[in-house]
Amino acid sequence: MHGVLLEVKNVCLTLVHKKLVYNRSDEVGIVLFGTKGTCNELAKDIGGYKHVTVIHDIKVVDEGTAQALQNLPLGSAPGDFLDSIVVGLDMVIRKFGITKGKRRLCLITGAQELLRDPPEGTKEDQVDTIANMLKKHNIKMECIIFREPGVHHNDVMEENDRLLHQFRNRSVAKVVQVDNPTSLLGALKTRNVLPVTVFRGDLEVNSNFKIKVWVYKKTAEEKFPTLKKYSDKAPPNDKFASHEVKVDYEYKSVVEPDKVVPPDQRIKGYLYGPQVIPVSNAEWEAVKFKPEKGVKLLGFTDRSSVPRHQFMKDVCLFIPEPGNMKASLAVSAIARAMHQMNKVAIVRCVWRQGQGNVAIGVLTPNISSVNNIQDSFYFNVLPFAEDIREFQFRSFSSLPSSSQPTEEQQEAADNLVKMLDLAPPGREVLKPEFTPNPILERFYSYLDLKSKQPDANVPPLERSLRRITEPDPDVVGQQTQLIQNLSKAFVLKDNPKKKKARTQDMLAYTGAGDQAKSVEDRVLENTHPSTENVVAIRDSNPVQDFEAMLAKRSSSTWTQKAIGDMQNYIAALLQNSSDGGNYQKALECFASLRKACIIEQEPQEFNQFLTKIYERLKEGDAAKFFQLLSSKNISLINKEEAPDSDVTEEMARSFYLKREKASQ
């Protein structure tokens, strides 16, 4: 396994890094087999168990655990995985004895070396003995077999596979086989989540037919760890400091800013246009939708009528109530009948009493091929009408014949789409169950690096993660001809219309085109000056100049310059206005500025400017101008219009109260 030692190191490091975040009290030990030397307690006590080396004893996970995995040596001797399992089992028993707790062995091997014969009995007998010890001490085992594609299977490999699968048949081990470094990186489950039931109750087929079922989550999104705020105010010598940051909120009255409003005098308010509507908790409880807990069958439909791309959220597993034979028979009978008729069931689910929402989903039969595993159902949430987003794309048939693709171009595009298939017949490039999340893998790796080197930069992507995030060179290399055909089918040509327009611009710039211009063209130019080279807002058409400046974007600060110029122009208009003569033009500029600030995601610029304008105007002018703003529905930009808006309920309430006071 010399060629994939980097991936072996990475998957083990990921396991350690996650334990440092989630399970800091866990204890981990590391055993290598196939090493040149021998170092383990069994070899010292009774002899044998050669070429098995314990490089890290079982102890609480820390930085030393990760350091032990950094430089894995290249083994030069045959690796006997049965000896390594016995050494690992002995380490766990010596450390913990018969105490209760979750314990597991993780075996990563190529399983290609000939195992030594035991002193007594056969290798199968030795496996049975080890399996009995694992069961006795309640120890689970995970076996990951790495075999590169194209490796010739010989008698030794077949024997090793049979022995490892014997552990699985004894219900003490899980065995998976992978064939590439990327799958190896995702084969080991680095974080175990305890399965918890989502629902326990009746699957109501009708009022007289109910089946006792339990519902578990089959899949769940793995999210980033919760990053909390850290305080460095505690004394450096305080070992018991938690460094937690606690945030408290105070609510103060608008009328009396120095007075803190106690909780019993507060009520939630919601903006409805310029008004704030108070809604008490009692009123909320009165209008809340409170469905009854339960799962009801609505009916059956063809599997083809429920496409997979409509499945939402996580997948759940419906199983019959454990130990309930009648429930097992009922679930099995319905599931097998649905499978034979190619049907699925539509159900309505309310998982908890008092839950505020209802899930409509589909049950798909899951027929078991193993004797000791019962039949069950997979549950997927279906979208409601408002959840569906239909994207209507324009058809090529509506275009003129000159713009429609040829048969050669259509075939080349179809072949490109087929080439991008990650699951071609007979081979799946990135298997979901063996493909880790590259973002999380990179996060934990970089988190560990930053803990040691606070100023460290983000390192480049590792080889295995590049195979997930970048095009597979093997897939692309095999389809070179298709890519070349695509480039030949779509030839880039100059647009004659654009070329003609550039020529006319050059003639106009040199003056050669002045004689060809009509009187009408010159009048239009004088009435609407060209906005191509606008660098400031002019009185003739300030809104058009402002939009031209935004479209120009000659530098990264150009948008800020355009917004700042428009603010200054509006302020000058209002300041120099006599009897509101400039208010209408200022209103148009305000509307254009507000729209631009929403599009450019600069809501704070507009909100702060609108507040300052109110403070600068005299009382009579402020009342008149704000009446005009209200008539055009121009107000503060809220969070619904721009997520980065800094408008809070308190700020909006204060602003609207001031505006109403000015209007009075």
XYZ file of C-alpha atoms in Angstrom, residues 193-498:
306
model
C -23.958 9.668 14.823
C -26.254 7.817 17.210
C -29.504 6.942 15.392
C -32.510 8.520 17.085
C -36.116 7.932 16.080
C -37.918 10.805 14.413
C -41.322 9.201 14.949
C -42.828 6.260 16.827
C -46.471 5.536 16.216
C -49.024 4.300 13.715
C -48.835 4.276 9.939
C -52.556 4.771 9.326
C -53.622 3.014 6.118
C -57.298 3.641 6.990
C -59.345 4.036 10.150
C -59.380 0.245 10.718
C -55.858 -0.632 9.556
C -52.862 0.807 11.440
C -49.263 -0.455 11.512
C -46.820 0.259 14.333
C -43.662 1.792 12.797
C -40.474 3.542 13.863
C -38.881 6.225 11.669
C -35.153 6.967 11.601
C -33.109 9.413 9.565
C -31.265 7.500 6.850
C -29.130 10.449 5.722
C -28.293 13.826 7.239
C -26.251 16.765 6.066
C -22.946 17.090 7.891
C -22.459 20.739 8.736
C -19.546 22.809 9.887
C -18.876 22.717 13.638
C -20.410 25.584 15.558
C -17.807 28.336 15.761
C -18.348 30.303 18.967
C -16.951 33.685 19.903
C -13.712 33.523 21.911
C -12.662 36.003 24.584
C -9.021 36.719 25.382
C -9.878 38.888 28.417
C -9.324 36.070 30.926
C -5.953 36.003 32.765
C -3.358 33.901 30.892
C -2.623 31.838 34.036
C -6.277 30.855 34.591
C -6.496 27.202 33.482
C -10.224 26.999 34.209
C -11.239 30.012 32.120
C -13.955 29.131 29.605
C -13.208 32.115 27.306
C -16.894 32.212 26.382
C -18.577 35.389 25.201
C -22.085 35.986 26.469
C -24.315 38.485 24.674
C -27.167 40.273 26.447
C -29.707 42.530 24.759
C -31.402 45.565 26.250
C -34.604 47.029 24.855
C -35.121 50.753 25.355
C -38.082 52.983 24.719
C -38.012 55.346 21.743
C -39.736 58.036 23.764
C -37.402 57.548 26.751
C -34.073 56.295 25.360
C -32.525 55.942 28.825
C -35.275 53.635 30.120
C -34.880 49.849 29.752
C -38.126 48.053 28.925
C -38.614 44.882 31.057
C -39.612 41.616 29.314
C -43.209 41.672 30.569
C -43.780 45.031 28.825
C -42.431 43.997 25.418
C -44.425 42.798 22.442
C -43.296 41.730 18.985
C -44.001 44.130 16.157
C -43.937 43.507 12.424
C -43.531 46.061 9.663
C -46.495 46.328 7.333
C -45.553 49.098 4.947
C -44.769 52.189 7.044
C -46.748 50.849 10.024
C -45.600 48.572 12.856
C -48.232 45.963 13.754
C -47.952 44.549 17.318
C -48.783 40.843 17.685
C -48.855 39.313 21.172
C -47.849 35.746 22.046
C -51.475 34.894 22.872
C -52.571 36.027 19.410
C -49.796 33.975 17.823
C -50.897 30.875 19.711
C -54.499 31.469 18.619
C -53.673 31.544 14.911
C -50.999 28.809 14.935
C -51.619 25.708 12.841
C -51.582 22.729 15.220
C -51.957 19.415 13.396
C -52.242 16.132 15.248
C -49.257 13.797 15.403
C -49.444 10.869 12.975
C -48.618 9.389 9.581
C -51.541 8.860 7.191
C -51.544 7.099 3.849
C -53.149 9.263 1.150
C -52.891 6.799 -1.737
C -50.670 4.964 -4.227
C -49.279 6.059 -7.584
C -46.886 4.829 -10.257
C -43.212 5.195 -9.451
C -42.674 7.042 -12.750
C -45.070 9.825 -11.691
C -42.765 10.909 -8.823
C -39.390 11.934 -10.341
C -36.337 11.765 -8.111
C -35.336 15.374 -8.761
C -38.362 16.465 -6.711
C -37.093 14.780 -3.531
C -36.275 17.315 -0.808
C -34.356 17.361 2.485
C -33.040 14.214 4.206
C -34.110 10.622 3.610
C -35.915 8.737 6.395
C -36.317 4.997 6.946
C -39.658 3.460 7.974
C -39.203 0.132 9.788
C -41.758 -2.038 11.614
C -41.778 -1.719 15.391
C -38.968 -3.962 16.746
C -40.313 -7.212 18.159
C -43.774 -6.706 16.637
C -44.316 -9.675 14.294
C -47.683 -8.438 12.991
C -46.175 -5.068 12.065
C -43.265 -6.821 10.302
C -45.633 -8.983 8.250
C -47.835 -6.010 7.319
C -44.895 -3.806 6.230
C -43.350 -6.673 4.267
C -46.638 -7.537 2.514
C -47.316 -3.929 1.442
C -43.688 -3.269 0.433
C -43.428 -6.413 -1.722
C -46.812 -5.750 -3.374
C -45.737 -2.174 -4.184
C -42.425 -3.460 -5.569
C -44.166 -5.994 -7.840
C -46.649 -3.412 -9.129
C -43.979 -0.667 -9.420
C -45.935 1.635 -7.103
C -45.067 4.178 -4.429
C -47.213 5.544 -1.578
C -48.012 9.186 -0.817
C -48.216 9.927 2.909
C -48.902 12.909 5.169
C -46.555 13.139 8.149
C -46.605 15.092 11.402
C -43.679 13.813 13.450
C -44.376 15.573 16.791
C -47.426 16.815 18.669
C -47.797 20.568 18.269
C -45.502 20.674 15.237
C -46.186 23.762 13.150
C -45.777 22.202 9.711
C -46.850 19.130 7.754
C -44.674 17.056 5.413
C -46.088 15.392 2.320
C -43.801 12.654 1.059
C -43.391 9.429 -0.846
C -42.716 5.929 0.509
C -40.535 3.751 -1.718
C -40.308 0.010 -0.897
C -36.909 -1.270 0.264
C -36.899 -5.039 -0.183
C -34.222 -6.771 1.895
C -32.050 -9.523 0.391
C -30.631 -10.587 3.783
C -32.527 -13.022 5.991
C -32.020 -11.207 9.304
C -32.959 -7.731 7.955
C -36.629 -6.811 7.549
C -38.304 -5.086 4.610
C -38.819 -1.358 5.050
C -39.658 1.922 3.278
C -37.585 4.915 2.252
C -39.314 8.257 2.833
C -38.593 11.402 0.776
C -40.248 14.797 1.276
C -42.078 16.140 -1.787
C -42.379 19.850 -2.623
C -45.552 21.886 -2.354
C -46.641 24.031 -5.305
C -44.803 27.112 -4.022
C -41.573 25.106 -3.569
C -41.301 24.211 -7.269
C -39.234 26.547 -9.442
C -39.939 26.114 -13.120
C -37.267 27.514 -15.434
C -38.701 28.119 -18.888
C -35.926 28.325 -21.460
C -36.490 29.706 -24.919
C -36.727 27.018 -27.597
C -34.367 26.995 -30.579
C -37.413 26.584 -32.813
C -38.420 30.190 -32.084
C -35.128 31.478 -33.531
C -34.486 32.155 -37.221
C -33.005 29.311 -39.223
C -29.598 31.027 -39.359
C -29.388 30.915 -35.522
C -30.478 27.299 -35.091
C -27.833 24.612 -34.438
C -26.928 22.186 -37.182
C -27.201 18.428 -36.745
C -23.426 18.259 -36.279
C -23.502 20.897 -33.528
C -26.450 19.246 -31.776
C -24.700 15.861 -31.814
C -21.457 17.367 -30.491
C -23.334 19.070 -27.620
C -25.216 15.849 -26.772
C -21.974 13.867 -26.697
C -20.410 16.449 -24.363
C -23.297 16.089 -21.896
C -23.029 12.283 -22.016
C -19.283 12.527 -21.422
C -19.885 14.430 -18.158
C -21.849 11.507 -16.680
C -20.129 10.416 -13.443
C -21.953 7.073 -13.393
C -21.546 5.477 -16.816
C -22.719 1.868 -17.209
C -20.485 -0.489 -15.271
C -18.459 2.209 -13.486
C -19.190 5.010 -11.038
C -16.479 7.643 -10.753
C -17.439 9.248 -7.413
C -19.503 6.884 -5.283
C -21.528 8.921 -2.755
C -20.906 6.489 0.122
C -17.112 6.674 -0.413
C -16.693 10.329 -1.412
C -15.910 12.711 1.466
C -17.054 16.309 1.551
C -13.979 18.187 0.231
C -14.947 21.437 1.973
C -15.142 19.771 5.395
C -11.962 17.778 4.829
C -10.108 20.947 3.909
C -11.613 22.837 6.861
C -10.470 20.313 9.487
C -7.010 20.058 7.938
C -6.570 23.830 7.863
C -8.005 24.191 11.386
C -5.294 21.846 12.660
C -2.621 23.770 10.745
C -3.823 27.133 12.129
C -3.736 25.773 15.680
C -0.002 25.143 15.254
C 0.864 28.070 12.968
C -1.542 31.017 13.477
C -0.073 32.913 10.499
C -0.154 29.958 8.094
C -1.654 30.495 4.650
C -4.179 28.131 3.088
C -2.202 25.176 1.656
C -2.806 23.860 -1.881
C -5.389 21.130 -2.450
C -4.204 17.603 -1.829
C -4.215 14.974 -4.550
C -7.349 13.132 -3.445
C -9.411 16.295 -2.990
C -8.350 17.539 -6.425
C -9.843 14.387 -7.943
C -13.192 15.363 -6.362
C -13.228 19.079 -7.159
C -11.501 19.031 -10.563
C -12.276 17.093 -13.763
C -11.042 13.523 -13.631
C -8.006 13.386 -15.968
C -8.786 9.753 -16.840
C -12.333 10.616 -17.946
C -11.237 13.709 -19.876
C -8.293 11.887 -21.451
C -10.527 9.124 -22.804
C -12.861 11.660 -24.445
C -10.302 13.902 -26.158
C -11.878 13.260 -29.556
C -15.319 14.410 -28.360
C -13.863 17.673 -27.050
C -12.063 18.278 -30.337
C -15.274 17.600 -32.287
C -17.080 20.168 -30.125
C -14.485 22.857 -30.818
C -14.648 22.113 -34.551
C -18.466 22.233 -34.617
C -18.634 25.680 -32.959
C -16.304 28.083 -34.748
C -15.982 31.620 -33.390
C -16.451 34.369 -35.981
C -16.399 38.156 -35.889
C -19.783 39.813 -35.512
C -20.106 42.105 -38.577
C -22.604 44.366 -36.796
C -20.224 44.993 -33.925
